[in-house]
Amino acid sequence: MSPRPEITEVNRPYWEGLAAGKLQFQRCGACQLAWLPPRAACPGCLAPEPTWAAAGGWGHLVSWVVYHQAYAEHLKDRLPYNVAIVELDEGPRLMTNIIDSPEGFGFTVGARVRLALEEEEEGLWLARFRLADAEGSS
């Protein structure tokens, strides 16, 4: 069983959005910075009360690593697996997985990716991505 996230008032819209089929991020009304993970105030200018916006579901691959050893018990059955940094077209970056190739074959810096929400466990939805080329589009 995977560890479950702690749901708080700050991050609840993020998790509820994933369960409803959309990836949401926060944006500052003062400086327009956009970010993930959720925070109570802007990480750029510290303005309070950010707003939520829905991502279009597209981004590009910034970096990744492929693990061939599990450093947590719940990951042993997934070997090998990748952990990637994706930058959404709207600006925020998030840590995620690219589900087309756990081994990282075909990954390149800047590769276009498309959101692929997956239910990890009952009621726990995660934002994962597919290579755009893998779905026949770019």
mmCIF file with all atom_site columns, N, CA, C and O in Angstrom, residues 31-78:
data_model
loop_
_atom_site.group_PDB
_atom_site.id
_atom_site.type_symbol
_atom_site.label_atom_id
_atom_site.label_alt_id
_atom_site.label_comp_id
_atom_site.label_asym_id
_atom_site.label_entity_id
_atom_site.label_seq_id
_atom_site.pdbx_PDB_ins_code
_atom_site.Cartn_x
_atom_site.Cartn_y
_atom_site.Cartn_z
_atom_site.occupancy
_atom_site.B_iso_or_equiv
_atom_site.pdbx_formal_charge
_atom_site.auth_seq_id
_atom_site.auth_comp_id
_atom_site.auth_asym_id
_atom_site.auth_atom_id
_atom_site.pdbx_PDB_model_num
ATOM 1   N N  . CYS A 1 31 ? 1.502  38.925 -8.221  1.00 0.00 ? 31 CYS A N  1
ATOM 2   C CA . CYS A 1 31 ? 2.650  38.877 -9.147  1.00 0.00 ? 31 CYS A CA 1
ATOM 3   C C  . CYS A 1 31 ? 2.454  37.921 -10.317 1.00 0.00 ? 31 CYS A C  1
ATOM 4   O O  . CYS A 1 31 ? 3.303  37.817 -11.185 1.00 0.00 ? 31 CYS A O  1
ATOM 5   N N  . GLN A 1 32 ? 1.361  37.170 -10.329 1.00 0.00 ? 32 GLN A N  1
ATOM 6   C CA . GLN A 1 32 ? 0.994  36.230 -11.392 1.00 0.00 ? 32 GLN A CA 1
ATOM 7   C C  . GLN A 1 32 ? 1.846  34.960 -11.448 1.00 0.00 ? 32 GLN A C  1
ATOM 8   O O  . GLN A 1 32 ? 1.724  34.178 -12.386 1.00 0.00 ? 32 GLN A O  1
ATOM 9   N N  . LEU A 1 33 ? 2.708  34.739 -10.466 1.00 0.00 ? 33 LEU A N  1
ATOM 10  C CA . LEU A 1 33 ? 3.486  33.507 -10.409 1.00 0.00 ? 33 LEU A CA 1
ATOM 11  C C  . LEU A 1 33 ? 2.535  32.325 -10.267 1.00 0.00 ? 33 LEU A C  1
ATOM 12  O O  . LEU A 1 33 ? 1.527  32.409 -9.560  1.00 0.00 ? 33 LEU A O  1
ATOM 13  N N  . ALA A 1 34 ? 2.838  31.212 -10.940 1.00 0.00 ? 34 ALA A N  1
ATOM 14  C CA . ALA A 1 34 ? 2.048  29.984 -10.838 1.00 0.00 ? 34 ALA A CA 1
ATOM 15  C C  . ALA A 1 34 ? 2.934  28.890 -10.255 1.00 0.00 ? 34 ALA A C  1
ATOM 16  O O  . ALA A 1 34 ? 4.123  28.820 -10.577 1.00 0.00 ? 34 ALA A O  1
ATOM 17  N N  . TRP A 1 35 ? 2.350  28.001 -9.387  1.00 0.00 ? 35 TRP A N  1
ATOM 18  C CA . TRP A 1 35 ? 3.180  26.997 -8.728  1.00 0.00 ? 35 TRP A CA 1
ATOM 19  C C  . TRP A 1 35 ? 2.404  25.769 -8.297  1.00 0.00 ? 35 TRP A C  1
ATOM 20  O O  . TRP A 1 35 ? 1.188  25.764 -8.193  1.00 0.00 ? 35 TRP A O  1
ATOM 21  N N  . LEU A 1 36 ? 3.174  24.747 -8.036  1.00 0.00 ? 36 LEU A N  1
ATOM 22  C CA . LEU A 1 36 ? 2.814  23.519 -7.349  1.00 0.00 ? 36 LEU A CA 1
ATOM 23  C C  . LEU A 1 36 ? 4.029  23.154 -6.511  1.00 0.00 ? 36 LEU A C  1
ATOM 24  O O  . LEU A 1 36 ? 5.143  23.485 -6.916  1.00 0.00 ? 36 LEU A O  1
ATOM 25  N N  . PRO A 1 37 ? 3.880  22.453 -5.422  1.00 0.00 ? 37 PRO A N  1
ATOM 26  C CA . PRO A 1 37 ? 2.658  22.050 -4.734  1.00 0.00 ? 37 PRO A CA 1
ATOM 27  C C  . PRO A 1 37 ? 1.974  23.235 -4.063  1.00 0.00 ? 37 PRO A C  1
ATOM 28  O O  . PRO A 1 37 ? 2.561  24.320 -3.933  1.00 0.00 ? 37 PRO A O  1
ATOM 29  N N  . PRO A 1 38 ? 0.740  23.020 -3.615  1.00 0.00 ? 38 PRO A N  1
ATOM 30  C CA . PRO A 1 38 ? -0.037 24.106 -3.003  1.00 0.00 ? 38 PRO A CA 1
ATOM 31  C C  . PRO A 1 38 ? 0.629  24.693 -1.763  1.00 0.00 ? 38 PRO A C  1
ATOM 32  O O  . PRO A 1 38 ? 1.296  23.995 -1.004  1.00 0.00 ? 38 PRO A O  1
ATOM 33  N N  . ARG A 1 39 ? 0.420  25.996 -1.612  1.00 0.00 ? 39 ARG A N  1
ATOM 34  C CA . ARG A 1 39 ? 0.931  26.743 -0.448  1.00 0.00 ? 39 ARG A CA 1
ATOM 35  C C  . ARG A 1 39 ? -0.116 27.761 -0.033  1.00 0.00 ? 39 ARG A C  1
ATOM 36  O O  . ARG A 1 39 ? -0.951 28.158 -0.833  1.00 0.00 ? 39 ARG A O  1
ATOM 37  N N  . ALA A 1 40 ? -0.011 28.216 1.194   1.00 0.00 ? 40 ALA A N  1
ATOM 38  C CA . ALA A 1 40 ? -0.952 29.213 1.707   1.00 0.00 ? 40 ALA A CA 1
ATOM 39  C C  . ALA A 1 40 ? -0.656 30.610 1.173   1.00 0.00 ? 40 ALA A C  1
ATOM 40  O O  . ALA A 1 40 ? -1.542 31.469 1.157   1.00 0.00 ? 40 ALA A O  1
ATOM 41  N N  . ALA A 1 41 ? 0.590  30.857 0.738   1.00 0.00 ? 41 ALA A N  1
ATOM 42  C CA . ALA A 1 41 ? 0.986  32.175 0.235   1.00 0.00 ? 41 ALA A CA 1
ATOM 43  C C  . ALA A 1 41 ? 1.907  31.996 -0.962  1.00 0.00 ? 41 ALA A C  1
ATOM 44  O O  . ALA A 1 41 ? 2.518  30.938 -1.142  1.00 0.00 ? 41 ALA A O  1
ATOM 45  N N  . CYS A 1 42 ? 2.028  33.019 -1.769  1.00 0.00 ? 42 CYS A N  1
ATOM 46  C CA . CYS A 1 42 ? 2.882  32.995 -2.953  1.00 0.00 ? 42 CYS A CA 1
ATOM 47  C C  . CYS A 1 42 ? 4.347  32.776 -2.563  1.00 0.00 ? 42 CYS A C  1
ATOM 48  O O  . CYS A 1 42 ? 4.870  33.502 -1.718  1.00 0.00 ? 42 CYS A O  1
ATOM 49  N N  . PRO A 1 43 ? 5.038  31.813 -3.192  1.00 0.00 ? 43 PRO A N  1
ATOM 50  C CA . PRO A 1 43 ? 6.447  31.609 -2.876  1.00 0.00 ? 43 PRO A CA 1
ATOM 51  C C  . PRO A 1 43 ? 7.349  32.706 -3.450  1.00 0.00 ? 43 PRO A C  1
ATOM 52  O O  . PRO A 1 43 ? 8.509  32.815 -3.066  1.00 0.00 ? 43 PRO A O  1
ATOM 53  N N  . GLY A 1 44 ? 6.805  33.539 -4.335  1.00 0.00 ? 44 GLY A N  1
ATOM 54  C CA . GLY A 1 44 ? 7.580  34.617 -4.920  1.00 0.00 ? 44 GLY A CA 1
ATOM 55  C C  . GLY A 1 44 ? 7.513  35.913 -4.141  1.00 0.00 ? 44 GLY A C  1
ATOM 56  O O  . GLY A 1 44 ? 8.529  36.480 -3.750  1.00 0.00 ? 44 GLY A O  1
ATOM 57  N N  . CYS A 1 45 ? 6.285  36.378 -3.881  1.00 0.00 ? 45 CYS A N  1
ATOM 58  C CA . CYS A 1 45 ? 6.113  37.682 -3.221  1.00 0.00 ? 45 CYS A CA 1
ATOM 59  C C  . CYS A 1 45 ? 5.440  37.579 -1.850  1.00 0.00 ? 45 CYS A C  1
ATOM 60  O O  . CYS A 1 45 ? 5.234  38.594 -1.191  1.00 0.00 ? 45 CYS A O  1
ATOM 61  N N  . LEU A 1 46 ? 5.063  36.374 -1.447  1.00 0.00 ? 46 LEU A N  1
ATOM 62  C CA . LEU A 1 46 ? 4.427  36.079 -0.158  1.00 0.00 ? 46 LEU A CA 1
ATOM 63  C C  . LEU A 1 46 ? 3.016  36.634 -0.019  1.00 0.00 ? 46 LEU A C  1
ATOM 64  O O  . LEU A 1 46 ? 2.472  36.671 1.086   1.00 0.00 ? 46 LEU A O  1
ATOM 65  N N  . ALA A 1 47 ? 2.397  37.041 -1.129  1.00 0.00 ? 47 ALA A N  1
ATOM 66  C CA . ALA A 1 47 ? 1.003  37.497 -1.066  1.00 0.00 ? 47 ALA A CA 1
ATOM 67  C C  . ALA A 1 47 ? 0.116  36.339 -0.632  1.00 0.00 ? 47 ALA A C  1
ATOM 68  O O  . ALA A 1 47 ? 0.297  35.204 -1.076  1.00 0.00 ? 47 ALA A O  1
ATOM 69  N N  . PRO A 1 48 ? -0.852 36.609 0.246   1.00 0.00 ? 48 PRO A N  1
ATOM 70  C CA . PRO A 1 48 ? -1.755 35.544 0.707   1.00 0.00 ? 48 PRO A CA 1
ATOM 71  C C  . PRO A 1 48 ? -2.882 35.291 -0.300  1.00 0.00 ? 48 PRO A C  1
ATOM 72  O O  . PRO A 1 48 ? -3.062 36.033 -1.251  1.00 0.00 ? 48 PRO A O  1
ATOM 73  N N  . GLU A 1 49 ? -3.611 34.213 -0.045  1.00 0.00 ? 49 GLU A N  1
ATOM 74  C CA . GLU A 1 49 ? -4.833 33.884 -0.773  1.00 0.00 ? 49 GLU A CA 1
ATOM 75  C C  . GLU A 1 49 ? -4.644 33.734 -2.283  1.00 0.00 ? 49 GLU A C  1
ATOM 76  O O  . GLU A 1 49 ? -5.269 34.429 -3.081  1.00 0.00 ? 49 GLU A O  1
ATOM 77  N N  . PRO A 1 50 ? -3.818 32.767 -2.705  1.00 0.00 ? 50 PRO A N  1
ATOM 78  C CA . PRO A 1 50 ? -3.688 32.509 -4.140  1.00 0.00 ? 50 PRO A CA 1
ATOM 79  C C  . PRO A 1 50 ? -4.987 31.945 -4.702  1.00 0.00 ? 50 PRO A C  1
ATOM 80  O O  . PRO A 1 50 ? -5.823 31.429 -3.958  1.00 0.00 ? 50 PRO A O  1
ATOM 81  N N  . THR A 1 51 ? -5.139 32.034 -6.004  1.00 0.00 ? 51 THR A N  1
ATOM 82  C CA . THR A 1 51 ? -6.313 31.462 -6.666  1.00 0.00 ? 51 THR A CA 1
ATOM 83  C C  . THR A 1 51 ? -5.925 30.131 -7.302  1.00 0.00 ? 51 THR A C  1
ATOM 84  O O  . THR A 1 51 ? -4.744 29.840 -7.490  1.00 0.00 ? 51 THR A O  1
ATOM 85  N N  . TRP A 1 52 ? -6.928 29.339 -7.628  1.00 0.00 ? 52 TRP A N  1
ATOM 86  C CA . TRP A 1 52 ? -6.718 28.049 -8.279  1.00 0.00 ? 52 TRP A CA 1
ATOM 87  C C  . TRP A 1 52 ? -7.056 28.183 -9.754  1.00 0.00 ? 52 TRP A C  1
ATOM 88  O O  . TRP A 1 52 ? -8.011 28.862 -10.119 1.00 0.00 ? 52 TRP A O  1
ATOM 89  N N  . ALA A 1 53 ? -6.285 27.491 -10.594 1.00 0.00 ? 53 ALA A N  1
ATOM 90  C CA . ALA A 1 53 ? -6.536 27.469 -12.032 1.00 0.00 ? 53 ALA A CA 1
ATOM 91  C C  . ALA A 1 53 ? -6.354 26.035 -12.523 1.00 0.00 ? 53 ALA A C  1
ATOM 92  O O  . ALA A 1 53 ? -5.561 25.273 -11.962 1.00 0.00 ? 53 ALA A O  1
ATOM 93  N N  . ALA A 1 54 ? -7.082 25.669 -13.563 1.00 0.00 ? 54 ALA A N  1
ATOM 94  C CA . ALA A 1 54 ? -6.961 24.330 -14.148 1.00 0.00 ? 54 ALA A CA 1
ATOM 95  C C  . ALA A 1 54 ? -5.884 24.337 -15.224 1.00 0.00 ? 54 ALA A C  1
ATOM 96  O O  . ALA A 1 54 ? -5.848 25.234 -16.072 1.00 0.00 ? 54 ALA A O  1
ATOM 97  N N  . ALA A 1 55 ? -5.025 23.344 -15.190 1.00 0.00 ? 55 ALA A N  1
ATOM 98  C CA . ALA A 1 55 ? -3.998 23.190 -16.218 1.00 0.00 ? 55 ALA A CA 1
ATOM 99  C C  . ALA A 1 55 ? -4.624 22.599 -17.475 1.00 0.00 ? 55 ALA A C  1
ATOM 100 O O  . ALA A 1 55 ? -5.584 21.829 -17.391 1.00 0.00 ? 55 ALA A O  1
ATOM 101 N N  . GLY A 1 56 ? -4.059 22.942 -18.602 1.00 0.00 ? 56 GLY A N  1
ATOM 102 C CA . GLY A 1 56 ? -4.534 22.402 -19.874 1.00 0.00 ? 56 GLY A CA 1
ATOM 103 C C  . GLY A 1 56 ? -4.119 20.959 -20.100 1.00 0.00 ? 56 GLY A C  1
ATOM 104 O O  . GLY A 1 56 ? -4.642 20.296 -20.994 1.00 0.00 ? 56 GLY A O  1
ATOM 105 N N  . GLY A 1 57 ? -3.182 20.464 -19.293 1.00 0.00 ? 57 GLY A N  1
ATOM 106 C CA . GLY A 1 57 ? -2.790 19.066 -19.396 1.00 0.00 ? 57 GLY A CA 1
ATOM 107 C C  . GLY A 1 57 ? -1.545 18.810 -20.230 1.00 0.00 ? 57 GLY A C  1
ATOM 108 O O  . GLY A 1 57 ? -1.157 17.661 -20.413 1.00 0.00 ? 57 GLY A O  1
ATOM 109 N N  . TRP A 1 58 ? -0.917 19.862 -20.743 1.00 0.00 ? 58 TRP A N  1
ATOM 110 C CA . TRP A 1 58 ? 0.284  19.708 -21.561 1.00 0.00 ? 58 TRP A CA 1
ATOM 111 C C  . TRP A 1 58 ? 1.489  20.323 -20.857 1.00 0.00 ? 58 TRP A C  1
ATOM 112 O O  . TRP A 1 58 ? 1.356  21.276 -20.092 1.00 0.00 ? 58 TRP A O  1
ATOM 113 N N  . GLY A 1 59 ? 2.658  19.776 -21.145 1.00 0.00 ? 59 GLY A N  1
ATOM 114 C CA . GLY A 1 59 ? 3.888  20.315 -20.599 1.00 0.00 ? 59 GLY A CA 1
ATOM 115 C C  . GLY A 1 59 ? 5.076  19.716 -21.311 1.00 0.00 ? 59 GLY A C  1
ATOM 116 O O  . GLY A 1 59 ? 4.944  19.122 -22.386 1.00 0.00 ? 59 GLY A O  1
ATOM 117 N N  . HIS A 1 60 ? 6.237  19.868 -20.695 1.00 0.00 ? 60 HIS A N  1
ATOM 118 C CA . HIS A 1 60 ? 7.438  19.256 -21.259 1.00 0.00 ? 60 HIS A CA 1
ATOM 119 C C  . HIS A 1 60 ? 8.307  18.682 -20.143 1.00 0.00 ? 60 HIS A C  1
ATOM 120 O O  . HIS A 1 60 ? 8.245  19.118 -18.994 1.00 0.00 ? 60 HIS A O  1
ATOM 121 N N  . LEU A 1 61 ? 9.091  17.702 -20.522 1.00 0.00 ? 61 LEU A N  1
ATOM 122 C CA . LEU A 1 61 ? 9.957  16.996 -19.592 1.00 0.00 ? 61 LEU A CA 1
ATOM 123 C C  . LEU A 1 61 ? 11.197 17.843 -19.319 1.00 0.00 ? 61 LEU A C  1
ATOM 124 O O  . LEU A 1 61 ? 11.877 18.278 -20.246 1.00 0.00 ? 61 LEU A O  1
ATOM 125 N N  . VAL A 1 62 ? 11.460 18.098 -18.053 1.00 0.00 ? 62 VAL A N  1
ATOM 126 C CA . VAL A 1 62 ? 12.613 18.896 -17.644 1.00 0.00 ? 62 VAL A CA 1
ATOM 127 C C  . VAL A 1 62 ? 13.775 17.989 -17.248 1.00 0.00 ? 62 VAL A C  1
ATOM 128 O O  . VAL A 1 62 ? 14.918 18.212 -17.645 1.00 0.00 ? 62 VAL A O  1
ATOM 129 N N  . SER A 1 63 ? 13.486 16.952 -16.458 1.00 0.00 ? 63 SER A N  1
ATOM 130 C CA . SER A 1 63 ? 14.521 16.066 -15.947 1.00 0.00 ? 63 SER A CA 1
ATOM 131 C C  . SER A 1 63 ? 13.873 14.768 -15.480 1.00 0.00 ? 63 SER A C  1
ATOM 132 O O  . SER A 1 63 ? 12.659 14.720 -15.274 1.00 0.00 ? 63 SER A O  1
ATOM 133 N N  . TRP A 1 64 ? 14.686 13.742 -15.284 1.00 0.00 ? 64 TRP A N  1
ATOM 134 C CA . TRP A 1 64 ? 14.162 12.477 -14.784 1.00 0.00 ? 64 TRP A CA 1
ATOM 135 C C  . TRP A 1 64 ? 15.307 11.627 -14.256 1.00 0.00 ? 64 TRP A C  1
ATOM 136 O O  . TRP A 1 64 ? 16.481 11.871 -14.552 1.00 0.00 ? 64 TRP A O  1
ATOM 137 N N  . VAL A 1 65 ? 14.940 10.628 -13.485 1.00 0.00 ? 65 VAL A N  1
ATOM 138 C CA . VAL A 1 65 ? 15.859 9.605  -13.003 1.00 0.00 ? 65 VAL A CA 1
ATOM 139 C C  . VAL A 1 65 ? 15.097 8.283  -13.054 1.00 0.00 ? 65 VAL A C  1
ATOM 140 O O  . VAL A 1 65 ? 13.876 8.258  -12.885 1.00 0.00 ? 65 VAL A O  1
ATOM 141 N N  . VAL A 1 66 ? 15.805 7.200  -13.327 1.00 0.00 ? 66 VAL A N  1
ATOM 142 C CA . VAL A 1 66 ? 15.208 5.868  -13.333 1.00 0.00 ? 66 VAL A CA 1
ATOM 143 C C  . VAL A 1 66 ? 15.807 5.088  -12.166 1.00 0.00 ? 66 VAL A C  1
ATOM 144 O O  . VAL A 1 66 ? 17.033 4.977  -12.044 1.00 0.00 ? 66 VAL A O  1
ATOM 145 N N  . TYR A 1 67 ? 14.935 4.575  -11.312 1.00 0.00 ? 67 TYR A N  1
ATOM 146 C CA . TYR A 1 67 ? 15.369 3.800  -10.151 1.00 0.00 ? 67 TYR A CA 1
ATOM 147 C C  . TYR A 1 67 ? 15.313 2.317  -10.468 1.00 0.00 ? 67 TYR A C  1
ATOM 148 O O  . TYR A 1 67 ? 14.312 1.821  -10.993 1.00 0.00 ? 67 TYR A O  1
ATOM 149 N N  . HIS A 1 68 ? 16.394 1.625  -10.138 1.00 0.00 ? 68 HIS A N  1
ATOM 150 C CA . HIS A 1 68 ? 16.471 0.179  -10.305 1.00 0.00 ? 68 HIS A CA 1
ATOM 151 C C  . HIS A 1 68 ? 16.531 -0.517 -8.947  1.00 0.00 ? 68 HIS A C  1
ATOM 152 O O  . HIS A 1 68 ? 16.649 -1.732 -8.876  1.00 0.00 ? 68 HIS A O  1
ATOM 153 N N  . GLN A 1 69 ? 16.474 0.270  -7.895  1.00 0.00 ? 69 GLN A N  1
ATOM 154 C CA . GLN A 1 69 ? 16.425 -0.237 -6.530  1.00 0.00 ? 69 GLN A CA 1
ATOM 155 C C  . GLN A 1 69 ? 15.323 0.531  -5.808  1.00 0.00 ? 69 GLN A C  1
ATOM 156 O O  . GLN A 1 69 ? 15.217 1.752  -5.939  1.00 0.00 ? 69 GLN A O  1
ATOM 157 N N  . ALA A 1 70 ? 14.502 -0.193 -5.067  1.00 0.00 ? 70 ALA A N  1
ATOM 158 C CA . ALA A 1 70 ? 13.413 0.443  -4.327  1.00 0.00 ? 70 ALA A CA 1
ATOM 159 C C  . ALA A 1 70 ? 13.932 0.905  -2.970  1.00 0.00 ? 70 ALA A C  1
ATOM 160 O O  . ALA A 1 70 ? 14.511 0.121  -2.219  1.00 0.00 ? 70 ALA A O  1
ATOM 161 N N  . TYR A 1 71 ? 13.722 2.179  -2.685  1.00 0.00 ? 71 TYR A N  1
ATOM 162 C CA . TYR A 1 71 ? 14.135 2.726  -1.395  1.00 0.00 ? 71 TYR A CA 1
ATOM 163 C C  . TYR A 1 71 ? 12.965 2.808  -0.421  1.00 0.00 ? 71 TYR A C  1
ATOM 164 O O  . TYR A 1 71 ? 13.109 3.329  0.671   1.00 0.00 ? 71 TYR A O  1
ATOM 165 N N  . ALA A 1 72 ? 11.818 2.304  -0.845  1.00 0.00 ? 72 ALA A N  1
ATOM 166 C CA . ALA A 1 72 ? 10.641 2.200  0.016   1.00 0.00 ? 72 ALA A CA 1
ATOM 167 C C  . ALA A 1 72 ? 9.927  0.895  -0.344  1.00 0.00 ? 72 ALA A C  1
ATOM 168 O O  . ALA A 1 72 ? 9.866  0.507  -1.522  1.00 0.00 ? 72 ALA A O  1
ATOM 169 N N  . GLU A 1 73 ? 9.411  0.229  0.646   1.00 0.00 ? 73 GLU A N  1
ATOM 170 C CA . GLU A 1 73 ? 8.789  -1.086 0.468   1.00 0.00 ? 73 GLU A CA 1
ATOM 171 C C  . GLU A 1 73 ? 7.686  -1.076 -0.590  1.00 0.00 ? 73 GLU A C  1
ATOM 172 O O  . GLU A 1 73 ? 7.586  -1.994 -1.406  1.00 0.00 ? 73 GLU A O  1
ATOM 173 N N  . HIS A 1 74 ? 6.850  -0.032 -0.613  1.00 0.00 ? 74 HIS A N  1
ATOM 174 C CA . HIS A 1 74 ? 5.715  -0.007 -1.534  1.00 0.00 ? 74 HIS A CA 1
ATOM 175 C C  . HIS A 1 74 ? 6.138  0.176  -3.002  1.00 0.00 ? 74 HIS A C  1
ATOM 176 O O  . HIS A 1 74 ? 5.315  0.062  -3.895  1.00 0.00 ? 74 HIS A O  1
ATOM 177 N N  . LEU A 1 75 ? 7.412  0.413  -3.261  1.00 0.00 ? 75 LEU A N  1
ATOM 178 C CA . LEU A 1 75 ? 7.892  0.607  -4.633  1.00 0.00 ? 75 LEU A CA 1
ATOM 179 C C  . LEU A 1 75 ? 8.574  -0.635 -5.215  1.00 0.00 ? 75 LEU A C  1
ATOM 180 O O  . LEU A 1 75 ? 8.894  -0.654 -6.405  1.00 0.00 ? 75 LEU A O  1
ATOM 181 N N  . LYS A 1 76 ? 8.765  -1.669 -4.429  1.00 0.00 ? 76 LYS A N  1
ATOM 182 C CA . LYS A 1 76 ? 9.487  -2.859 -4.889  1.00 0.00 ? 76 LYS A CA 1
ATOM 183 C C  . LYS A 1 76 ? 8.863  -3.501 -6.119  1.00 0.00 ? 76 LYS A C  1
ATOM 184 O O  . LYS A 1 76 ? 9.578  -3.962 -7.010  1.00 0.00 ? 76 LYS A O  1
ATOM 185 N N  . ASP A 1 77 ? 7.548  -3.546 -6.197  1.00 0.00 ? 77 ASP A N  1
ATOM 186 C CA . ASP A 1 77 ? 6.876  -4.188 -7.329  1.00 0.00 ? 77 ASP A CA 1
ATOM 187 C C  . ASP A 1 77 ? 6.869  -3.328 -8.582  1.00 0.00 ? 77 ASP A C  1
ATOM 188 O O  . ASP A 1 77 ? 6.403  -3.774 -9.622  1.00 0.00 ? 77 ASP A O  1
ATOM 189 N N  . ARG A 1 78 ? 7.372  -2.125 -8.503  1.00 0.00 ? 78 ARG A N  1
ATOM 190 C CA . ARG A 1 78 ? 7.352  -1.211 -9.650  1.00 0.00 ? 78 ARG A CA 1
ATOM 191 C C  . ARG A 1 78 ? 8.685  -1.128 -10.384 1.00 0.00 ? 78 ARG A C  1
ATOM 192 O O  . ARG A 1 78 ? 8.779  -0.423 -11.378 1.00 0.00 ? 78 ARG A O  1
#
